[in-house]
mmCIF file of C-alpha atoms and ligand atoms in Angstrom:
data_model
loop_
_atom_site.group_PDB
_atom_site.id
_atom_site.type_symbol
_atom_site.label_atom_id
_atom_site.label_comp_id
_atom_site.label_asym_id
_atom_site.label_seq_id
_atom_site.Cartn_x
_atom_site.Cartn_y
_atom_site.Cartn_z
ATOM 1 C CA MET A 42 -46.209 59.054 -129.182
ATOM 2 C CA ILE A 43 -48.718 62.038 -130.767
ATOM 3 C CA PRO A 44 -50.656 63.202 -127.457
ATOM 4 C CA LEU A 45 -54.456 62.738 -128.134
ATOM 5 C CA GLU A 46 -55.871 65.815 -127.952
ATOM 6 C CA LEU A 47 -53.929 66.847 -130.832
ATOM 7 C CA THR A 48 -55.078 64.366 -133.117
ATOM 8 C CA LYS A 49 -58.425 64.892 -130.957
ATOM 9 C CA ALA A 50 -58.611 68.992 -132.435
ATOM 10 C CA LEU A 51 -57.203 68.238 -136.135
ATOM 11 C CA LYS A 52 -60.360 65.708 -136.047
ATOM 12 C CA ASP A 53 -63.284 67.470 -134.424
ATOM 13 C CA GLY A 54 -62.788 70.764 -135.991
ATOM 14 C CA ASN A 55 -64.685 72.240 -139.042
ATOM 15 C CA ARG A 56 -62.717 75.525 -140.775
ATOM 16 C CA TYR A 57 -58.449 75.241 -139.705
ATOM 17 C CA ALA A 58 -56.197 77.923 -140.635
ATOM 18 C CA VAL A 59 -52.687 76.374 -141.530
ATOM 19 C CA LEU A 60 -50.327 78.326 -140.647
ATOM 20 C CA ILE A 61 -46.091 79.251 -141.758
ATOM 21 C CA HIS A 62 -43.262 81.255 -140.556
ATOM 22 C CA ILE A 63 -42.164 84.188 -142.076
ATOM 23 C CA SER A 64 -39.297 83.666 -144.923
ATOM 24 C CA PRO A 65 -40.506 79.991 -145.677
ATOM 25 C CA ASP A 66 -38.104 77.400 -146.216
ATOM 26 C CA GLY A 67 -38.951 73.639 -147.430
ATOM 27 C CA ASP A 68 -39.998 72.072 -144.348
ATOM 28 C CA ALA A 69 -42.522 74.514 -143.697
ATOM 29 C CA ILE A 70 -44.278 74.853 -146.922
ATOM 30 C CA GLY A 71 -43.712 71.052 -147.459
ATOM 31 C CA SER A 72 -45.036 70.653 -144.384
ATOM 32 C CA SER A 73 -47.705 72.508 -144.068
ATOM 33 C CA LEU A 74 -49.132 71.170 -148.043
ATOM 34 C CA ALA A 75 -48.830 67.683 -147.105
ATOM 35 C CA LEU A 76 -51.144 68.163 -143.802
ATOM 36 C CA ALA A 77 -53.355 70.693 -145.423
ATOM 37 C CA HIS A 78 -54.656 68.441 -148.001
ATOM 38 C CA THR A 79 -55.051 65.862 -145.380
ATOM 39 C CA LEU A 80 -57.373 67.760 -143.863
ATOM 40 C CA ILE A 81 -59.082 68.692 -146.948
ATOM 41 C CA SER A 82 -59.655 65.036 -147.835
ATOM 42 C CA LEU A 83 -60.679 64.250 -144.791
ATOM 43 C CA GLY A 84 -63.614 67.052 -145.357
ATOM 44 C CA LYS A 85 -62.289 70.363 -144.198
ATOM 45 C CA LYS A 86 -62.437 73.669 -145.046
ATOM 46 C CA VAL A 87 -58.760 74.761 -144.685
ATOM 47 C CA ASP A 88 -56.924 77.884 -145.414
ATOM 48 C CA LEU A 89 -53.069 77.914 -146.175
ATOM 49 C CA PHE A 90 -51.177 81.847 -144.670
ATOM 50 C CA CYS A 91 -47.047 82.812 -144.980
ATOM 51 C CA GLN A 92 -46.638 86.709 -144.837
ATOM 52 C CA ASP A 93 -43.580 86.387 -147.071
ATOM 53 C CA THR A 94 -42.902 85.341 -150.858
ATOM 54 C CA LEU A 95 -42.790 81.450 -151.366
ATOM 55 C CA PRO A 96 -39.160 80.796 -152.699
ATOM 56 C CA ASP A 97 -39.192 80.392 -156.708
ATOM 57 C CA SER A 98 -37.655 76.291 -156.075
ATOM 58 C CA TYR A 99 -40.583 75.211 -153.953
ATOM 59 C CA GLU A 100 -43.482 76.149 -156.760
ATOM 60 C CA PHE A 101 -43.305 72.429 -158.259
ATOM 61 C CA LEU A 102 -45.181 72.004 -155.205
ATOM 62 C CA ASP A 103 -48.996 70.425 -155.469
ATOM 63 C CA GLY A 104 -50.676 73.283 -153.883
ATOM 64 C CA VAL A 105 -48.706 76.080 -153.685
ATOM 65 C CA LYS A 106 -50.595 79.092 -155.082
ATOM 66 C CA LEU A 107 -53.653 78.581 -152.104
ATOM 67 C CA PHE A 108 -51.385 80.707 -149.985
ATOM 68 C CA LYS A 109 -52.523 83.531 -149.063
ATOM 69 C CA ARG A 110 -50.502 86.583 -147.686
ATOM 70 C CA SER A 111 -53.029 88.026 -145.057
ATOM 71 C CA LEU A 112 -55.769 87.755 -142.650
ATOM 72 C CA GLN A 113 -58.984 88.955 -144.391
ATOM 73 C CA PRO A 114 -61.852 90.469 -141.414
ATOM 74 C CA GLU A 115 -64.000 88.257 -142.853
ATOM 75 C CA ASP A 116 -61.890 84.982 -142.198
ATOM 76 C CA TRP A 117 -62.666 82.893 -138.718
ATOM 77 C CA TYR A 118 -61.093 79.551 -137.970
ATOM 78 C CA ASP A 119 -62.163 77.311 -134.983
ATOM 79 C CA THR A 120 -58.737 75.559 -135.545
ATOM 80 C CA SER A 121 -55.217 77.189 -136.348
ATOM 81 C CA VAL A 122 -52.530 75.222 -136.878
ATOM 82 C CA ILE A 123 -48.830 76.490 -137.083
ATOM 83 C CA VAL A 124 -46.164 74.446 -137.917
ATOM 84 C CA ASP A 125 -42.836 74.780 -137.814
ATOM 85 C CA CYS A 126 -42.992 77.898 -136.218
ATOM 86 C CA SER A 127 -40.937 78.284 -133.292
ATOM 87 C CA ASP A 128 -42.322 81.666 -131.726
ATOM 88 C CA LEU A 129 -45.869 84.015 -133.129
ATOM 89 C CA GLU A 130 -42.992 86.485 -134.009
ATOM 90 C CA ARG A 131 -42.211 84.331 -136.692
ATOM 91 C CA LEU A 132 -45.829 84.772 -137.880
ATOM 92 C CA GLY A 133 -45.202 88.305 -138.401
ATOM 93 C CA SER A 134 -48.756 89.676 -139.095
ATOM 94 C CA LEU A 135 -50.569 86.405 -139.091
ATOM 95 C CA SER A 136 -49.840 86.074 -135.289
ATOM 96 C CA VAL A 137 -53.250 87.283 -135.034
ATOM 97 C CA ILE A 138 -54.606 83.910 -135.759
ATOM 98 C CA ILE A 139 -53.790 83.306 -131.570
ATOM 99 C CA LYS A 140 -56.942 85.680 -130.822
ATOM 100 C CA SER A 141 -58.463 85.538 -133.605
ATOM 101 C CA SER A 142 -59.587 81.243 -133.988
ATOM 102 C CA ALA A 143 -60.802 79.113 -130.786
ATOM 103 C CA LYS A 144 -58.057 77.400 -130.651
ATOM 104 C CA SER A 145 -54.517 77.608 -131.275
ATOM 105 C CA LEU A 146 -51.789 74.764 -132.201
ATOM 106 C CA ASN A 147 -48.428 74.386 -132.386
ATOM 107 C CA ILE A 148 -46.846 72.302 -134.216
ATOM 108 C CA ASP A 149 -42.565 72.084 -134.514
ATOM 109 C CA HIS A 150 -39.334 70.389 -133.776
ATOM 110 C CA HIS A 151 -37.141 74.092 -132.574
ATOM 111 C CA ILE A 152 -35.537 73.234 -129.360
ATOM 112 C CA THR A 153 -36.182 77.397 -129.107
ATOM 113 C CA ASN A 154 -39.809 76.736 -129.413
ATOM 114 C CA SER A 155 -41.789 78.739 -126.494
ATOM 115 C CA TYR A 156 -45.072 77.030 -125.880
ATOM 116 C CA PHE A 157 -47.134 79.865 -127.677
ATOM 117 C CA ALA A 158 -50.325 77.898 -128.026
ATOM 118 C CA ASP A 159 -53.039 76.169 -126.534
ATOM 119 C CA ILE A 160 -52.481 72.698 -127.732
ATOM 120 C CA ASN A 161 -48.388 72.196 -128.181
ATOM 121 C CA TYR A 162 -46.458 69.782 -129.862
ATOM 122 C CA VAL A 163 -42.770 70.296 -129.748
ATOM 123 C CA ASP A 164 -40.588 67.155 -130.808
ATOM 124 C CA ILE A 165 -36.591 67.704 -130.625
ATOM 125 C CA ASN A 166 -35.417 64.614 -131.812
ATOM 126 C CA ALA A 167 -37.025 65.807 -135.007
ATOM 127 C CA ALA A 168 -34.749 66.316 -137.953
ATOM 128 C CA ALA A 169 -37.408 67.893 -139.940
ATOM 129 C CA THR A 170 -41.688 68.959 -138.874
ATOM 130 C CA ALA A 171 -42.153 66.828 -141.710
ATOM 131 C CA GLU A 172 -41.286 63.745 -139.727
ATOM 132 C CA ILE A 173 -43.830 65.021 -136.893
ATOM 133 C CA ILE A 174 -46.717 65.542 -139.916
ATOM 134 C CA TYR A 175 -45.782 62.110 -141.449
ATOM 135 C CA GLU A 176 -46.578 60.318 -137.727
ATOM 136 C CA ILE A 177 -49.867 62.418 -137.554
ATOM 137 C CA ILE A 178 -51.365 61.838 -140.814
ATOM 138 C CA SER A 179 -50.636 57.968 -140.227
ATOM 139 C CA GLU A 180 -52.552 58.831 -136.862
ATOM 140 C CA LEU A 181 -55.491 60.391 -138.500
ATOM 141 C CA ALA A 182 -55.801 57.845 -141.056
ATOM 142 C CA GLY A 183 -55.218 59.897 -144.253
ATOM 143 C CA THR A 184 -54.048 59.358 -147.335
ATOM 144 C CA ILE A 185 -51.012 59.631 -148.242
ATOM 145 C CA GLY A 186 -51.155 60.375 -151.624
ATOM 146 C CA LEU A 187 -48.093 61.438 -154.317
ATOM 147 C CA SER A 188 -49.270 65.073 -153.472
ATOM 148 C CA VAL A 189 -48.560 64.814 -149.858
ATOM 149 C CA ALA A 190 -45.551 62.300 -149.734
ATOM 150 C CA GLU A 191 -43.695 65.250 -152.272
ATOM 151 C CA ALA A 192 -44.191 67.235 -149.331
ATOM 152 C CA LEU A 193 -43.378 65.442 -146.789
ATOM 153 C CA TYR A 194 -39.938 64.563 -148.487
ATOM 154 C CA THR A 195 -39.146 68.145 -149.706
ATOM 155 C CA GLY A 196 -39.344 69.377 -145.852
ATOM 156 C CA ILE A 197 -37.232 66.410 -145.067
ATOM 157 C CA LEU A 198 -34.610 66.746 -148.146
ATOM 158 C CA THR A 199 -34.318 70.558 -147.125
ATOM 159 C CA ASP A 200 -34.316 70.520 -143.507
ATOM 160 C CA THR A 201 -31.378 67.774 -143.491
ATOM 161 C CA GLY A 202 -29.334 69.373 -146.159
ATOM 162 C CA ASN A 203 -29.560 66.635 -147.651
ATOM 163 C CA PHE A 204 -29.360 64.148 -145.532
ATOM 164 C CA SER A 205 -26.623 65.259 -144.813
ATOM 165 C CA PHE A 206 -27.030 66.957 -141.254
ATOM 166 C CA SER A 207 -26.721 66.191 -137.330
ATOM 167 C CA ASN A 208 -30.685 65.612 -137.209
ATOM 168 C CA VAL A 209 -30.389 62.708 -139.568
ATOM 169 C CA THR A 210 -31.383 59.346 -137.663
ATOM 170 C CA SER A 211 -33.013 56.153 -138.693
ATOM 171 C CA ARG A 212 -36.569 58.145 -138.600
ATOM 172 C CA THR A 213 -35.830 60.452 -141.304
ATOM 173 C CA HIS A 214 -34.419 57.211 -143.691
ATOM 174 C CA ARG A 215 -37.568 54.723 -142.591
ATOM 175 C CA ILE A 216 -39.653 57.276 -143.328
ATOM 176 C CA THR A 217 -38.151 58.941 -146.834
ATOM 177 C CA ALA A 218 -38.075 55.166 -147.747
ATOM 178 C CA ASP A 219 -42.123 54.662 -146.726
ATOM 179 C CA LEU A 220 -42.658 58.311 -149.362
ATOM 180 C CA ILE A 221 -40.332 56.792 -151.731
ATOM 181 C CA THR A 222 -42.638 53.382 -151.323
ATOM 182 C CA ARG A 223 -45.870 55.459 -152.311
ATOM 183 C CA GLY A 224 -44.855 57.029 -155.258
ATOM 184 C CA VAL A 225 -41.674 60.069 -154.416
ATOM 185 C CA ASN A 226 -38.912 59.998 -157.109
ATOM 186 C CA PRO A 227 -35.939 61.360 -155.151
ATOM 187 C CA GLU A 228 -33.853 62.399 -158.057
ATOM 188 C CA LYS A 229 -37.071 64.034 -159.310
ATOM 189 C CA ILE A 230 -36.933 66.524 -155.747
ATOM 190 C CA SER A 231 -33.255 67.034 -155.982
ATOM 191 C CA ILE A 232 -33.386 68.561 -159.475
ATOM 192 C CA LEU A 233 -36.413 70.575 -158.995
ATOM 193 C CA VAL A 234 -35.081 71.805 -155.461
ATOM 194 C CA TYR A 235 -30.872 71.537 -156.021
ATOM 195 C CA LYS A 236 -30.432 72.113 -158.907
ATOM 196 C CA ASN A 237 -32.957 74.778 -160.949
ATOM 197 C CA HIS A 238 -31.245 77.843 -159.662
ATOM 198 C CA SER A 239 -31.601 81.567 -161.524
ATOM 199 C CA LEU A 240 -28.410 82.865 -163.364
ATOM 200 C CA ASN A 241 -29.593 85.378 -160.777
ATOM 201 C CA LYS A 242 -29.011 83.909 -157.725
ATOM 202 C CA ILE A 243 -25.766 82.138 -158.962
ATOM 203 C CA LYS A 244 -24.178 86.004 -159.327
ATOM 204 C CA LEU A 245 -25.091 86.796 -155.564
ATOM 205 C CA TRP A 246 -23.993 83.439 -154.803
ATOM 206 C CA GLY A 247 -21.182 84.871 -156.055
ATOM 207 C CA ARG A 248 -20.611 88.077 -154.776
ATOM 208 C CA ALA A 249 -21.582 86.366 -151.203
ATOM 209 C CA ILE A 250 -18.628 84.534 -152.055
ATOM 210 C CA ASP A 251 -15.778 86.893 -151.806
ATOM 211 C CA SER A 252 -17.683 88.829 -148.984
ATOM 212 C CA LEU A 253 -16.063 86.397 -147.018
ATOM 213 C CA GLU A 254 -14.026 87.131 -143.942
ATOM 214 C CA THR A 255 -12.080 84.630 -141.559
ATOM 215 C CA ASP A 256 -11.241 84.458 -137.758
ATOM 216 C CA TYR A 257 -9.676 82.682 -135.116
ATOM 217 C CA ALA A 258 -7.100 81.044 -136.872
ATOM 218 C CA GLY A 259 -9.960 79.570 -139.736
ATOM 219 C CA LYS A 260 -12.806 78.688 -137.144
ATOM 220 C CA PHE A 261 -14.888 81.157 -137.491
ATOM 221 C CA ALA A 262 -16.504 82.909 -141.062
ATOM 222 C CA MET A 263 -18.706 85.820 -141.950
ATOM 223 C CA ILE A 264 -20.195 86.158 -144.763
ATOM 224 C CA THR A 265 -22.242 89.562 -145.717
ATOM 225 C CA ILE A 266 -25.114 90.576 -148.414
ATOM 226 C CA THR A 267 -25.974 94.359 -148.415
ATOM 227 C CA SER A 268 -28.975 96.071 -150.430
ATOM 228 C CA ASP A 269 -26.967 96.463 -153.367
ATOM 229 C CA MET A 270 -25.941 92.946 -154.243
ATOM 230 C CA PHE A 271 -29.461 91.720 -154.269
ATOM 231 C CA GLU A 272 -30.535 95.306 -156.350
ATOM 232 C CA ASN A 273 -27.409 94.411 -158.779
ATOM 233 C CA ASN A 274 -27.440 90.690 -159.670
ATOM 234 C CA SER A 275 -31.331 91.369 -159.761
ATOM 235 C CA ALA A 276 -31.825 88.628 -156.602
ATOM 236 C CA LYS A 277 -34.643 87.690 -154.716
ATOM 237 C CA GLU A 278 -34.218 87.829 -150.286
ATOM 238 C CA PHE A 279 -35.098 83.825 -150.583
ATOM 239 C CA ASP A 280 -32.281 82.971 -153.581
ATOM 240 C CA VAL A 281 -29.638 83.397 -150.109
ATOM 241 C CA GLU A 282 -31.143 80.214 -149.022
ATOM 242 C CA GLY A 283 -27.896 78.124 -148.446
ATOM 243 C CA VAL A 284 -25.431 80.410 -148.868
ATOM 244 C CA VAL A 285 -23.842 80.538 -145.105
ATOM 245 C CA ASN A 286 -22.939 76.951 -145.970
ATOM 246 C CA PHE A 287 -20.231 77.918 -148.684
ATOM 247 C CA ALA A 288 -19.030 79.321 -144.718
ATOM 248 C CA LEU A 289 -19.578 76.498 -142.829
ATOM 249 C CA ASP A 290 -18.150 73.928 -145.451
ATOM 250 C CA ILE A 291 -14.725 75.506 -145.267
ATOM 251 C CA LYS A 292 -11.972 73.011 -143.442
ATOM 252 C CA GLY A 293 -11.338 73.868 -139.499
ATOM 253 C CA VAL A 294 -14.353 76.359 -139.890
ATOM 254 C CA GLU A 295 -16.641 75.664 -136.134
ATOM 255 C CA LEU A 296 -19.096 78.769 -136.951
ATOM 256 C CA ALA A 297 -20.350 80.080 -139.879
ATOM 257 C CA VAL A 298 -22.583 83.834 -139.920
ATOM 258 C CA LEU A 299 -24.294 85.012 -142.940
ATOM 259 C CA ILE A 300 -25.486 88.334 -142.467
ATOM 260 C CA ARG A 301 -27.450 90.416 -144.678
ATOM 261 C CA GLU A 302 -29.676 93.190 -145.112
ATOM 262 C CA MET A 303 -33.635 92.825 -145.546
ATOM 263 C CA ILE A 304 -35.931 94.332 -147.675
ATOM 264 C CA THR A 305 -37.886 95.649 -144.828
ATOM 265 C CA GLY A 306 -35.044 97.274 -142.746
ATOM 266 C CA GLY A 307 -33.090 95.102 -140.567
ATOM 267 C CA VAL A 308 -30.572 92.796 -140.858
ATOM 268 C CA LYS A 309 -30.905 88.769 -141.373
ATOM 269 C CA VAL A 310 -28.582 86.973 -139.525
ATOM 270 C CA SER A 311 -28.379 82.983 -140.003
ATOM 271 C CA LEU A 312 -25.897 81.180 -137.702
ATOM 272 C CA ARG A 313 -24.466 77.888 -138.517
ATOM 273 C CA SER A 314 -22.345 75.297 -136.456
ATOM 274 C CA LYS A 315 -19.918 71.991 -138.172
ATOM 275 C CA ASN A 316 -19.206 70.361 -134.472
ATOM 276 C CA PHE A 317 -19.376 71.968 -130.809
ATOM 277 C CA ILE A 318 -21.053 74.850 -130.916
ATOM 278 C CA ASP A 319 -24.794 75.722 -129.527
ATOM 279 C CA VAL A 320 -25.611 78.590 -131.828
ATOM 280 C CA SER A 321 -29.618 78.633 -130.884
ATOM 281 C CA ARG A 322 -27.632 79.546 -127.722
ATOM 282 C CA LEU A 323 -25.957 82.657 -129.647
ATOM 283 C CA ALA A 324 -29.908 83.130 -131.516
ATOM 284 C CA ALA A 325 -31.113 83.220 -128.382
ATOM 285 C CA GLN A 326 -29.523 86.318 -126.966
ATOM 286 C CA PHE A 327 -30.581 88.764 -129.937
ATOM 287 C CA GLY A 328 -34.459 87.129 -129.498
ATOM 288 C CA GLY A 329 -34.143 84.581 -132.349
ATOM 289 C CA GLY A 330 -33.485 80.633 -131.848
ATOM 290 C CA GLY A 331 -33.862 77.700 -134.273
ATOM 291 C CA HIS A 332 -31.950 74.312 -133.489
ATOM 292 C CA LYS A 333 -28.100 73.835 -132.371
ATOM 293 C CA LYS A 334 -26.509 73.913 -135.148
ATOM 294 C CA ALA A 335 -28.635 76.093 -137.015
ATOM 295 C CA ALA A 336 -30.308 79.213 -135.622
ATOM 296 C CA GLY A 337 -30.796 82.852 -136.744
ATOM 297 C CA CYS A 338 -31.727 86.043 -135.328
ATOM 298 C CA ILE A 339 -33.398 89.821 -136.920
ATOM 299 C CA MET A 340 -31.720 92.543 -135.662
ATOM 300 C CA LYS A 341 -33.107 96.128 -136.073
ATOM 301 C CA GLU A 342 -29.418 97.963 -136.298
ATOM 302 C CA GLY A 343 -28.127 98.649 -139.862
ATOM 303 C CA ILE A 344 -25.364 95.767 -141.309
ATOM 304 C CA GLU A 345 -22.365 97.346 -139.879
ATOM 305 C CA GLN A 346 -23.559 97.781 -136.508
ATOM 306 C CA SER A 347 -25.240 94.380 -136.445
ATOM 307 C CA LYS A 348 -21.549 92.790 -137.520
ATOM 308 C CA ALA A 349 -19.913 94.664 -134.631
ATOM 309 C CA ILE A 350 -22.326 93.324 -132.745
ATOM 310 C CA ILE A 351 -22.452 89.857 -133.466
ATOM 311 C CA LYS A 352 -18.406 89.840 -133.463
ATOM 312 C CA THR A 353 -18.675 90.663 -129.934
ATOM 313 C CA ALA A 354 -20.040 87.464 -129.177
ATOM 314 C CA VAL A 355 -18.669 85.425 -131.540
ATOM 315 C CA ALA A 356 -15.441 86.543 -129.381
ATOM 316 C CA LYS A 357 -16.669 85.516 -126.216
ATOM 317 C CA ILE A 358 -17.208 81.880 -127.412
ATOM 318 C CA MET A 359 -14.029 81.609 -129.763
ATOM 319 C CA ASN A 360 -12.055 82.315 -126.712
ATOM 320 C CA ASN A 361 -13.555 80.141 -124.592
ATOM 321 C CA MET A 362 -13.492 77.021 -127.544
ATOM 322 C CA LYS A 363 -10.541 74.908 -126.347
ATOM 323 C CA THR A 364 -7.977 74.780 -129.728
HETATM 324 P P1 LIG B 113 -31.982 80.214 -141.185
HETATM 325 O O1 LIG B 113 -31.021 80.759 -141.027
HETATM 326 O O2 LIG B 113 -33.022 81.144 -141.795
HETATM 327 O O3 LIG B 113 -31.443 79.134 -142.842
HETATM 328 O O4 LIG B 113 -32.412 79.816 -140.126
HETATM 329 C C1 LIG B 113 -32.213 78.634 -139.642
HETATM 330 C C2 LIG B 113 -32.985 77.956 -138.355
HETATM 331 O O5 LIG B 113 -33.164 79.216 -137.069
HETATM 332 C C3 LIG B 113 -34.358 77.533 -138.759
HETATM 333 O O6 LIG B 113 -34.708 76.634 -137.978
HETATM 334 C C4 LIG B 113 -35.607 78.289 -138.249
HETATM 335 O O7 LIG B 113 -36.721 78.550 -137.789
HETATM 336 C C5 LIG B 113 -34.590 79.374 -137.015
HETATM 337 N N1 LIG B 113 -34.399 80.974 -137.621
HETATM 338 C C6 LIG B 113 -33.829 81.613 -138.308
HETATM 339 N N2 LIG B 113 -34.659 82.920 -137.651
HETATM 340 C C7 LIG B 113 -35.353 82.643 -136.688
HETATM 341 C C8 LIG B 113 -35.684 84.348 -135.633
HETATM 342 N N3 LIG B 113 -35.311 85.000 -135.987
HETATM 343 N N4 LIG B 113 -36.251 83.472 -134.582
HETATM 344 C C9 LIG B 113 -36.094 82.083 -134.384
HETATM 345 N N5 LIG B 113 -35.590 81.491 -135.295
HETATM 346 C C10 LIG B 113 -35.185 81.706 -136.155
HETATM 347 MN MN1 LIG B 114 -38.439 76.258 -141.078
HETATM 348 MN MN1 LIG B 115 -38.284 72.934 -139.981
#
């Protein structure tokens, strides 16, 4: 059930800021666009924000050009809506919105959500925040036109790994069935999202796969991407989305890690589990978060030191795992 105070807050305001997390993914982008289109159709003034550049693969979504990178001093909102974001740090420089808007709303599905807003609606059973946004839009009696439907479909498609992860439920399929009824073409979206890579991206993926190391009788696999690899292949940071799955998809691997240098300094770690390990707890040890089977964190140490730290934490898990 959507809390009444949440729908009321989405009806009562006039000026809305809709914000998403750093390193934005399909769910964050699709959910925020769908909500923004709906609020606009209800007569609200809406601005969309993301600190980072959006990946090329989502360029086809209606409204992506509207995203702003930073808040201006003259910007003010009676309501800020933060979607698909587990904590304020994940907003990067945009976290000041909490202070500069009268009311903040947090709509999310991460198990590690820190309930940072005035009104928090966190449904950890939703496969994607886009599922929650679909239900909110239905309740608001907003129209689900093709732009909104495609945005929501893209959010669900990408957060479920093409409808393959453990988070997929009958609710997921009921919602996507309705979105298809409303005009979404699954093949078209699939081609735009998954079959539209730049050559540089595929070359980066090749280098990434070359770096694969395994341990614990093949139950652990790790990929390393250094900034040199980005530069040598003229690849962009967001080109790494999905690469961790090459490690996870190996037969017998239970825990996969992608560790990569960030342009802004520090290291980004992506963690994935196939069956038993709760990687959200592993990420939380380093100030990160996520879901049981997909989580991440950012480390300040250099790449080699970060790898050593992660490997020590992994050793504790793997040594405790029954064989
Ligand atoms: P990624 O590895 O970036 O694809 O992220 C996997 C999942 O973990 C997503 O649900 C992210 O929202 C979450 N996540 C990634 N990095 C962080 C972080 N630094 N803090 C909290 N959650 C994160
Ligand atoms: Mn996300
Ligand atoms: Mn999500």
